[in-house]
Coordinates of C-alpha atoms (C1' of nucleotides) in Angstrom, one line a residue:
Chain A
M1 CA 6.4 -29.8 -25.3
T2 CA 7.7 -26.3 -25.7
E3 CA 7.0 -23.4 -23.4
P4 CA 4.0 -21.2 -24.2
A5 CA 4.8 -17.7 -25.4
Y6 CA 3.3 -16.0 -22.4
V7 CA 5.4 -18.1 -20.0
A8 CA 8.6 -17.3 -21.9
I9 CA 7.8 -13.6 -21.8
A10 CA 6.9 -13.6 -18.1
G11 CA 10.0 -15.6 -17.3
E12 CA 12.2 -13.2 -19.2
Y13 CA 10.9 -10.2 -17.2
A14 CA 10.9 -12.1 -13.9
R15 CA 14.6 -12.9 -14.4
R16 CA 15.5 -9.3 -15.3
I17 CA 13.6 -8.0 -12.3
R18 CA 15.1 -10.4 -9.8
H19 CA 18.6 -9.8 -11.2
G20 CA 18.1 -6.1 -10.4
D21 CA 18.3 -5.3 -14.1
L22 CA 14.9 -3.6 -13.8
P23 CA 14.9 -1.7 -10.4
S24 CA 11.7 -0.9 -8.4
G25 CA 9.6 1.7 -10.0
T26 CA 10.9 1.2 -13.5
Q27 CA 8.1 1.5 -16.1
L28 CA 7.8 -1.5 -18.4
P29 CA 7.1 -1.0 -22.1
S30 CA 3.4 -0.8 -23.0
Y31 CA 1.5 -4.0 -23.9
A32 CA 1.5 -2.9 -27.5
E33 CA 5.2 -2.4 -27.5
I34 CA 6.1 -5.7 -25.8
A35 CA 3.7 -7.5 -28.2
E36 CA 5.4 -6.0 -31.2
R37 CA 8.9 -6.7 -29.8
H38 CA 8.0 -10.4 -29.3
S39 CA 5.8 -10.8 -32.4
V40 CA 2.8 -11.9 -30.4
S41 CA -0.7 -10.5 -29.9
D42 CA -1.3 -8.2 -27.0
I43 CA -3.5 -10.8 -25.3
V44 CA -0.4 -12.9 -24.8
V45 CA 1.4 -10.0 -23.3
R46 CA -1.5 -9.4 -20.9
K47 CA -1.4 -13.0 -19.8
A48 CA 2.4 -12.8 -19.2
L49 CA 2.1 -9.6 -17.1
D50 CA -0.8 -11.1 -15.2
L51 CA 1.5 -13.9 -14.2
L52 CA 4.0 -11.3 -13.0
Q53 CA 1.4 -9.5 -11.1
S54 CA 0.2 -12.6 -9.3
Q55 CA 3.8 -13.1 -8.2
G56 CA 3.9 -9.5 -6.9
L57 CA 6.7 -8.5 -9.2
V58 CA 4.9 -5.8 -11.2
R59 CA 2.0 -3.5 -10.6
A60 CA -0.3 -2.3 -13.4
V61 CA -1.7 1.2 -13.0
R62 CA -4.7 2.1 -15.1
R63 CA -3.9 4.6 -17.8
R64 CA -0.3 5.1 -16.7
G65 CA 1.5 1.9 -17.3
V66 CA 3.1 -1.2 -15.7
F67 CA 5.8 -0.7 -13.1
V68 CA 8.2 -2.9 -11.3
A69 CA 6.9 -3.3 -7.8
D70 CA 8.7 -2.2 -4.7
R71 CA 8.6 -5.1 -2.2
P72 CA 8.6 -3.9 1.3
N73 CA 7.2 -7.2 2.6
L74 CA 5.3 -7.5 5.8
I75 CA 7.3 -8.5 8.8
R76 CA 5.2 -10.4 11.3
I77 CA 7.0 -11.4 14.5
S78 CA 5.3 -14.5 15.9
P79 CA 3.9 -14.9 18.3
E80 CA 4.8 -11.8 20.4
R81 CA 3.8 -9.4 17.6
Q82 CA 0.3 -10.6 17.5
M83 CA -0.5 -9.2 20.9
E84 CA 0.6 -5.7 20.0
T85 CA -1.7 -2.9 19.1
P86 CA -1.8 -1.9 15.5
E87 CA -0.2 1.4 16.4
V88 CA 2.9 -0.5 17.6
T89 CA 2.9 -3.0 14.7
F90 CA 2.8 -0.4 12.0
G91 CA 4.8 2.2 13.8
T92 CA 7.9 0.1 13.7
E93 CA 7.7 -0.7 10.0
S94 CA 7.1 2.8 8.7
D95 CA 8.2 6.3 9.2
G96 CA 5.1 8.0 7.9
E97 CA 2.3 9.0 10.3
I98 CA 0.0 6.0 10.9
N99 CA -3.7 6.6 11.4
I100 CA -5.9 4.0 13.1
D101 CA -9.6 4.2 13.1
R102 CA -11.7 1.9 15.2
H103 CA -15.5 1.4 15.0
T104 CA -17.3 -0.9 17.5
E105 CA -20.8 -2.2 17.2
R106 CA -23.0 -5.0 18.3
V107 CA -24.3 -7.3 15.6
S108 CA -26.3 -10.6 15.4
A109 CA -24.0 -13.6 14.9
T110 CA -24.3 -15.2 11.5
D111 CA -24.7 -19.0 11.5
A112 CA -21.0 -19.5 10.9
L113 CA -19.9 -17.1 13.6
A114 CA -22.4 -18.6 16.1
E115 CA -21.0 -22.0 15.5
T116 CA -17.4 -20.8 15.9
F117 CA -18.1 -19.3 19.3
G118 CA -20.6 -22.0 20.4
L119 CA -23.5 -19.6 20.5
S120 CA -26.9 -19.6 18.9
P121 CA -27.5 -17.9 15.5
G122 CA -28.7 -14.4 16.1
D123 CA -27.0 -14.0 19.5
E124 CA -25.3 -10.6 19.8
I125 CA -21.6 -10.3 19.5
T126 CA -19.1 -7.5 19.3
H127 CA -17.8 -6.4 15.9
V128 CA -14.8 -4.1 15.6
I129 CA -13.8 -2.6 12.3
T130 CA -10.2 -1.3 12.3
R131 CA -8.9 0.8 9.5
A132 CA -5.2 1.7 9.2
S133 CA -3.6 4.1 6.8
E134 CA -0.3 5.8 6.3
G135 CA -0.9 9.4 5.4
R136 CA -3.7 9.1 2.9
R137 CA -2.7 5.6 1.8
P138 CA -4.8 2.7 3.2
I139 CA -2.7 -0.1 4.7
S140 CA -5.2 -2.6 6.1
I141 CA -8.8 -3.1 7.2
S142 CA -10.0 -5.8 9.6
D143 CA -13.2 -7.2 11.0
T144 CA -12.9 -8.6 14.5
Y145 CA -15.6 -10.6 16.2
Q146 CA -15.8 -11.6 19.8
P147 CA -18.5 -12.8 22.2
L148 CA -19.9 -10.1 24.5
D149 CA -18.5 -11.7 27.6
V150 CA -14.9 -11.7 26.4
T151 CA -12.7 -8.6 26.0
G152 CA -9.3 -8.7 24.4
T153 CA -7.1 -11.7 24.0
S154 CA -5.7 -12.0 27.5
E155 CA -7.3 -15.4 27.8
A156 CA -5.8 -16.6 24.6
A157 CA -3.4 -19.5 24.7
I158 CA -3.1 -20.4 21.0
L159 CA -3.2 -18.4 17.8
E160 CA -3.9 -19.8 14.4
E161 CA -3.3 -17.7 11.3
T162 CA -4.4 -18.7 7.8
L163 CA -3.0 -16.8 4.9
T164 CA -4.9 -16.6 1.7
D165 CA -5.5 -14.6 -1.4
Q166 CA -9.2 -13.6 -1.6
L167 CA -11.7 -11.4 -3.4
P168 CA -12.2 -8.7 -0.9
T169 CA -15.6 -7.9 0.7
P170 CA -17.1 -4.7 -0.8
V171 CA -16.2 -2.8 2.4
H172 CA -12.6 -3.9 2.3
A173 CA -12.3 -3.3 -1.4
E174 CA -13.5 0.3 -1.0
W175 CA -11.2 1.1 1.9
L176 CA -8.2 -0.4 0.2
R177 CA -9.1 1.2 -3.1
V178 CA -8.5 -2.0 -5.1
G179 CA -10.1 -2.3 -8.4
P180 CA -12.7 -4.9 -9.3
G181 CA -11.2 -8.3 -9.8
D182 CA -8.2 -7.5 -7.7
L183 CA -7.3 -10.0 -5.0
V184 CA -6.2 -9.0 -1.5
K185 CA -4.0 -10.8 1.0
M186 CA -6.2 -11.9 3.9
V187 CA -4.9 -13.0 7.3
H188 CA -7.6 -15.0 9.2
Q189 CA -6.8 -15.2 12.9
R190 CA -8.4 -17.5 15.5
F191 CA -7.5 -16.9 19.1
L192 CA -8.2 -20.0 21.3
A193 CA -8.3 -20.3 25.0
A194 CA -6.5 -23.1 26.8
D195 CA -9.7 -25.1 26.9
G196 CA -10.1 -24.9 23.1
R197 CA -12.8 -22.3 23.0
V198 CA -12.5 -19.7 20.3
I199 CA -12.6 -16.3 21.9
M200 CA -11.9 -14.1 19.0
V201 CA -11.7 -14.2 15.2
S202 CA -10.3 -11.6 12.9
N203 CA -10.0 -11.1 9.1
V204 CA -7.4 -8.6 8.1
S205 CA -7.1 -7.6 4.5
Y206 CA -4.0 -6.0 2.9
P207 CA -3.6 -4.7 -0.7
R208 CA -1.3 -7.0 -2.6
D209 CA 0.8 -4.2 -4.0
R210 CA 1.9 -3.2 -0.6
Y211 CA 2.7 -6.6 0.8
D212 CA 3.3 -9.2 -1.8
A213 CA 5.0 -11.6 0.5
F214 CA 4.6 -12.4 4.2
V215 CA 7.5 -12.9 6.4
F216 CA 7.3 -14.8 9.7
R217 CA 10.1 -14.4 12.1
M218 CA 10.3 -16.5 15.1
A219 CA 12.6 -17.4 17.9
L220 CA 13.5 -21.1 18.1
T221 CA 13.1 -22.9 21.3
E222 CA 15.7 -25.3 22.6
S223 CA 14.9 -28.9 21.9
Chain B
M1 CA -18.9 1.9 -12.1
T2 CA -20.6 -1.5 -12.3
E3 CA -18.9 -4.8 -11.7
P4 CA -17.2 -6.5 -14.7
A5 CA -18.8 -9.7 -15.9
Y6 CA -15.9 -11.9 -15.0
V7 CA -15.9 -10.6 -11.4
A8 CA -19.6 -11.2 -11.1
I9 CA -19.3 -14.8 -12.3
A10 CA -16.3 -15.5 -10.1
G11 CA -18.1 -14.0 -7.1
E12 CA -21.1 -16.2 -7.7
Y13 CA -19.2 -19.4 -7.8
A14 CA -16.9 -18.3 -4.9
R15 CA -20.0 -17.8 -2.8
R16 CA -21.6 -21.1 -3.7
I17 CA -18.4 -22.9 -3.0
R18 CA -17.8 -21.3 0.4
H19 CA -21.4 -21.9 1.4
G20 CA -20.9 -25.5 0.8
D21 CA -23.4 -25.5 -2.0
L22 CA -20.7 -26.9 -4.3
P23 CA -18.7 -29.5 -2.3
S24 CA -15.1 -30.5 -2.9
G25 CA -14.6 -32.5 -6.1
T26 CA -17.8 -31.3 -7.8
Q27 CA -17.3 -30.7 -11.5
L28 CA -18.2 -27.2 -12.7
P29 CA -20.0 -26.8 -16.0
S30 CA -17.6 -26.4 -19.0
Y31 CA -16.5 -23.0 -20.1
A32 CA -18.8 -23.2 -23.0
E33 CA -21.8 -24.0 -20.8
I34 CA -21.1 -21.3 -18.3
A35 CA -20.6 -18.8 -21.1
E36 CA -23.9 -19.6 -22.6
R37 CA -25.7 -19.5 -19.3
H38 CA -24.4 -16.0 -18.5
S39 CA -24.5 -14.8 -22.1
V40 CA -20.9 -13.9 -22.3
S41 CA -18.0 -15.1 -24.4
D42 CA -15.9 -18.0 -23.2
I43 CA -12.9 -15.7 -22.7
V44 CA -14.8 -14.0 -19.9
V45 CA -15.5 -17.3 -18.2
R46 CA -11.9 -18.3 -18.4
K47 CA -10.9 -15.0 -16.7
A48 CA -13.5 -15.6 -14.0
L49 CA -12.3 -19.2 -13.3
D50 CA -8.7 -18.0 -13.4
L51 CA -9.6 -15.7 -10.5
L52 CA -11.1 -18.7 -8.6
Q53 CA -8.0 -20.7 -9.3
S54 CA -5.7 -18.0 -7.9
Q55 CA -7.8 -18.1 -4.8
G56 CA -7.4 -21.9 -4.6
L57 CA -11.1 -22.5 -4.8
V58 CA -11.1 -24.6 -8.0
R59 CA -8.6 -26.6 -10.0
A60 CA -8.7 -27.0 -13.8
V61 CA -7.7 -30.4 -15.2
R62 CA -6.7 -30.5 -18.8
R63 CA -9.2 -32.2 -21.0
R64 CA -11.3 -33.3 -18.0
G65 CA -12.9 -30.2 -16.5
V66 CA -12.9 -27.8 -13.7
F67 CA -13.4 -29.1 -10.2
V68 CA -14.0 -27.6 -6.8
A69 CA -10.7 -28.0 -4.9
D70 CA -10.4 -29.9 -1.7
R71 CA -8.6 -27.7 0.8
P72 CA -6.5 -29.7 3.2
N73 CA -4.4 -26.7 4.1
L74 CA -0.9 -27.1 5.4
I75 CA -0.6 -26.9 9.1
R76 CA 2.7 -25.6 10.2
I77 CA 3.3 -25.5 13.9
S78 CA 5.7 -22.7 14.6
P79 CA 8.4 -22.8 15.8
E80 CA 8.6 -26.3 17.1
R81 CA 7.6 -27.9 13.8
Q82 CA 10.4 -26.4 11.8
M83 CA 13.0 -28.6 13.6
E84 CA 11.3 -31.8 12.8
T85 CA 12.4 -34.1 10.0
P86 CA 10.2 -34.1 6.9
E87 CA 9.2 -37.7 7.8
V88 CA 7.6 -36.5 11.0
T89 CA 6.1 -33.4 9.5
F90 CA 4.3 -35.2 6.7
G91 CA 3.7 -38.3 8.6
T92 CA 1.3 -36.6 11.0
E93 CA -0.7 -35.0 8.3
S94 CA -1.3 -37.9 6.0
D95 CA -2.2 -41.5 6.2
G96 CA -0.6 -42.6 2.9
E97 CA 3.0 -43.8 2.8
I98 CA 5.4 -40.9 2.6
N99 CA 8.5 -41.2 0.6
I100 CA 11.5 -38.9 1.2
D101 CA 14.4 -38.8 -1.2
R102 CA 17.5 -36.8 -0.3
H103 CA 20.4 -36.0 -2.6
T104 CA 23.5 -34.2 -1.3
E105 CA 26.2 -32.6 -3.3
R106 CA 28.8 -29.9 -3.2
V107 CA 28.4 -26.9 -5.4
S108 CA 30.1 -23.5 -5.9
A109 CA 28.2 -20.7 -4.3
T110 CA 26.5 -18.3 -6.6
D111 CA 27.1 -14.6 -5.9
A112 CA 23.9 -14.3 -4.0
L113 CA 24.5 -17.4 -1.8
A114 CA 28.1 -16.3 -1.1
E115 CA 26.9 -13.0 0.1
T116 CA 24.2 -14.6 2.3
F117 CA 26.7 -16.7 4.1
G118 CA 29.6 -14.2 4.1
L119 CA 31.7 -16.3 1.8
S120 CA 33.5 -15.5 -1.5
P121 CA 31.7 -16.3 -4.8
G122 CA 32.8 -19.8 -5.9
D123 CA 33.4 -21.2 -2.5
E124 CA 32.1 -24.6 -2.1
I125 CA 28.9 -25.2 -0.1
T126 CA 26.6 -28.1 0.6
H127 CA 23.4 -28.4 -1.5
V128 CA 20.7 -30.8 -0.4
I129 CA 17.8 -31.6 -2.6
T130 CA 14.8 -33.2 -0.8
R131 CA 11.9 -34.6 -2.6
A132 CA 8.8 -35.8 -0.8
S133 CA 5.9 -37.7 -2.2
E134 CA 2.8 -39.5 -1.0
G135 CA 2.4 -42.7 -2.9
R136 CA 3.1 -41.6 -6.4
R137 CA 1.9 -38.0 -5.9
P138 CA 4.6 -35.4 -5.3
I139 CA 4.2 -33.2 -2.3
S140 CA 7.2 -31.0 -2.1
I141 CA 10.7 -30.4 -3.3
S142 CA 13.3 -28.3 -1.6
D143 CA 16.8 -26.9 -2.2
T144 CA 18.8 -26.4 1.0
Y145 CA 22.2 -24.6 1.1
Q146 CA 24.6 -24.6 4.0
P147 CA 28.3 -23.7 4.5
L148 CA 30.6 -26.7 4.7
D149 CA 31.5 -26.0 8.3
V150 CA 27.9 -26.1 9.5
T151 CA 25.7 -29.2 9.9
G152 CA 22.0 -29.1 10.7
T153 CA 20.3 -26.3 12.5
S154 CA 21.4 -26.9 16.0
E155 CA 23.1 -23.5 16.2
A156 CA 20.0 -21.7 14.9
A157 CA 18.4 -19.2 17.2
I158 CA 16.0 -17.5 14.8
L159 CA 14.0 -18.7 11.8
E160 CA 12.6 -16.4 9.1
E161 CA 10.0 -17.7 6.7
T162 CA 8.9 -15.9 3.6
L163 CA 5.8 -17.1 1.8
T164 CA 5.4 -16.3 -1.9
D165 CA 3.8 -17.5 -5.1
Q166 CA 6.4 -18.1 -7.7
L167 CA 7.1 -19.5 -11.1
P168 CA 9.0 -22.7 -10.2
T169 CA 12.5 -23.6 -11.2
P170 CA 12.5 -26.2 -14.0
V171 CA 13.6 -28.9 -11.6
H172 CA 10.8 -28.0 -9.2
A173 CA 8.2 -27.8 -11.9
E174 CA 9.2 -31.3 -13.2
W175 CA 9.1 -33.0 -9.8
L176 CA 5.8 -31.4 -8.8
R177 CA 4.4 -32.0 -12.3
V178 CA 2.9 -28.6 -12.6
G179 CA 2.1 -27.3 -16.1
P180 CA 3.8 -24.4 -17.8
G181 CA 2.6 -21.1 -16.4
D182 CA 1.5 -22.6 -13.1
L183 CA 2.7 -21.0 -10.0
V184 CA 3.8 -22.8 -6.9
K185 CA 3.8 -21.9 -3.2
M186 CA 7.4 -21.3 -2.1
V187 CA 8.5 -21.1 1.5
H188 CA 11.9 -19.5 1.8
Q189 CA 13.6 -20.2 5.1
R190 CA 16.6 -18.5 6.6
F191 CA 18.1 -20.0 9.8
L192 CA 20.1 -17.5 11.8
A193 CA 22.6 -18.1 14.6
A194 CA 22.4 -16.0 17.7
D195 CA 25.2 -13.7 16.4
G196 CA 23.1 -13.0 13.3
R197 CA 25.0 -15.2 10.8
V198 CA 22.9 -17.1 8.3
I199 CA 23.7 -20.8 8.7
M200 CA 21.2 -22.3 6.4
V201 CA 18.8 -21.3 3.7
S202 CA 16.1 -23.4 2.1
N203 CA 13.5 -23.0 -0.7
V204 CA 10.6 -25.4 -0.4
S205 CA 8.1 -25.6 -3.3
Y206 CA 4.6 -27.0 -3.0
P207 CA 2.0 -27.4 -5.7
R208 CA -0.8 -24.9 -5.2
D209 CA -3.6 -27.5 -5.7
R210 CA -2.4 -29.4 -2.6
Y211 CA -1.9 -26.5 -0.2
D212 CA -3.9 -23.4 -1.3
A213 CA -3.6 -21.8 2.1
F214 CA -1.0 -21.8 4.8
V215 CA -1.9 -22.1 8.4
F216 CA 0.4 -21.1 11.2
R217 CA -0.4 -22.3 14.6
M218 CA 1.5 -20.9 17.5
A219 CA 1.4 -20.9 21.3
L220 CA 1.2 -17.5 22.8
T221 CA 3.7 -16.5 25.4
E222 CA 2.6 -14.7 28.6
S223 CA 3.1 -11.0 28.3
Chain C
dA1 C1' -16.6 -38.7 -32.6
dA2 C1' -17.5 -35.4 -29.2
dG3 C1' -16.0 -32.6 -25.7
dT4 C1' -12.5 -30.6 -22.8
dG5 C1' -9.2 -27.0 -21.3
dG6 C1' -4.9 -24.4 -23.3
dT7 C1' -3.2 -21.2 -26.4
dC8 C1' -3.5 -17.6 -29.7
dT9 C1' -5.2 -14.1 -33.2
dA10 C1' -7.4 -9.7 -34.8
dG11 C1' -10.2 -6.9 -34.1
dA12 C1' -13.4 -3.5 -30.8
dC13 C1' -15.0 0.1 -27.3
dC14 C1' -14.3 2.5 -22.9
dA15 C1' -12.5 5.9 -19.3
dC16 C1' -9.1 8.3 -18.0
dG17 C1' -4.3 10.5 -17.6
dT18 C1' -0.7 12.8 -19.9
dG19 C1' 1.3 16.0 -23.0
Chain D
dA1 C1' -5.6 14.3 -29.2
dC2 C1' -3.2 10.4 -28.1
dG3 C1' -1.8 6.5 -25.4
dT4 C1' -2.7 3.7 -21.6
dG5 C1' -4.6 -0.4 -19.3
dG6 C1' -9.3 -2.9 -18.7
dT7 C1' -12.9 -5.4 -20.8
dC8 C1' -15.1 -8.1 -24.3
dT9 C1' -16.2 -10.5 -28.9
dA10 C1' -15.8 -14.1 -32.4
dG11 C1' -13.4 -16.8 -34.2
dA12 C1' -9.3 -20.6 -34.7
dC13 C1' -6.2 -24.9 -33.9
dC14 C1' -4.2 -28.3 -30.7
dA15 C1' -3.8 -32.5 -27.7
dC16 C1' -5.8 -35.2 -25.2
dT17 C1' -9.7 -37.8 -22.5
dT18 C1' -14.1 -39.8 -22.3
dG19 C1' -18.0 -42.4 -23.9

DNA sequence: AAGTGGTCTAGACCACGTG
DNA sequence: ACGTGGTCTAGACCACTTG
């Protein structure tokens, strides 16, 4: 009934990080050193630090060490924010220069996309790839799909956002420069018209070491 | 530069699950069997399935096996939904009988809570613990804190929600019956008055096997 | 009794960054 | 040259569920 060693170790570091005892950027001892200090094998330490990584508290850098993460969060103002251009969205949350690259093409709809839009498989749709970076650091990459007869989201009445951790697509993984086996934060958006039709879907990937948590800020309506 | 074995195995199962090839509830082969099938050690298989678990695609049950997760999602309608009572919120998303248990007490504010509310450490505040279950299955547990001179959220003008994966507090872990080392989904809410004062904060924990993804659905305002 | 997932050990090699 | 994190192997014991 007692706590496994890796949970105890993870809990100890989690507490020290949240208490501010270990500030952002601090390097943790190496796996070998923590292992020796707690008299466990290094596998146990790895499992403990994996737990901290999946909470976004630390960040392991290959051949350098494990560091306490800085946690800028991602502020999403709903729903107004969703209609902004990426330039505006990122411009307000960063002081570095933001670079946005867009690439538009026509593709054949996959079965899933065709069903989403009420089209036939193979019908052509618009595919926009948007890459955002701050300086040389990638921030996000998104795939946006839309029927040819719709442009933008001006017809949209409802937005659904689903937040998940996912294995990135190869294209997303390459742009975000995440290692194999690293998960990314994915925001899946569906824009619906007033009649219920889906007029646009978008998958936006973010590296987890930049945005470990998502913050939704919303104005409350009078009841 | 080639993909590690555990990523390849995780990717294969992720694809088959998402394609519907492996429907919800399907039992996966045991670690030993997958290991043999892919000619790797069982540690590699564990790492692969850990990856799937952190994506919410599968759920390992001690001494039974690993199963494809059913993914009911949690629909949160923002912002209207936030003002509903838990009875209404859960009642609409389930057909089982929902049980809500509330416990109210006065406690001394910790340093962090005192600072949040603009009080002095040790000042008394209201603490409400809310436990929700469906039948005998726990759904959520929350800690809500509020200054004594405020009741409810009628003064609230803005709501901020932060979504994270966290190691649960011991009380939350016990109620949700999650094992040691299991993370929970935590929604941290801050209700702000029009003048910027924080009038209520709440930490709500959910087991990850019930809600692997969060869906925010919002009406778009005319621009 | 057999099989399951959970935990843990004690080794090993690799690629790469730092001193 | 050394230390780092990343990957992988081949064992082991435990507590429990299932047939």
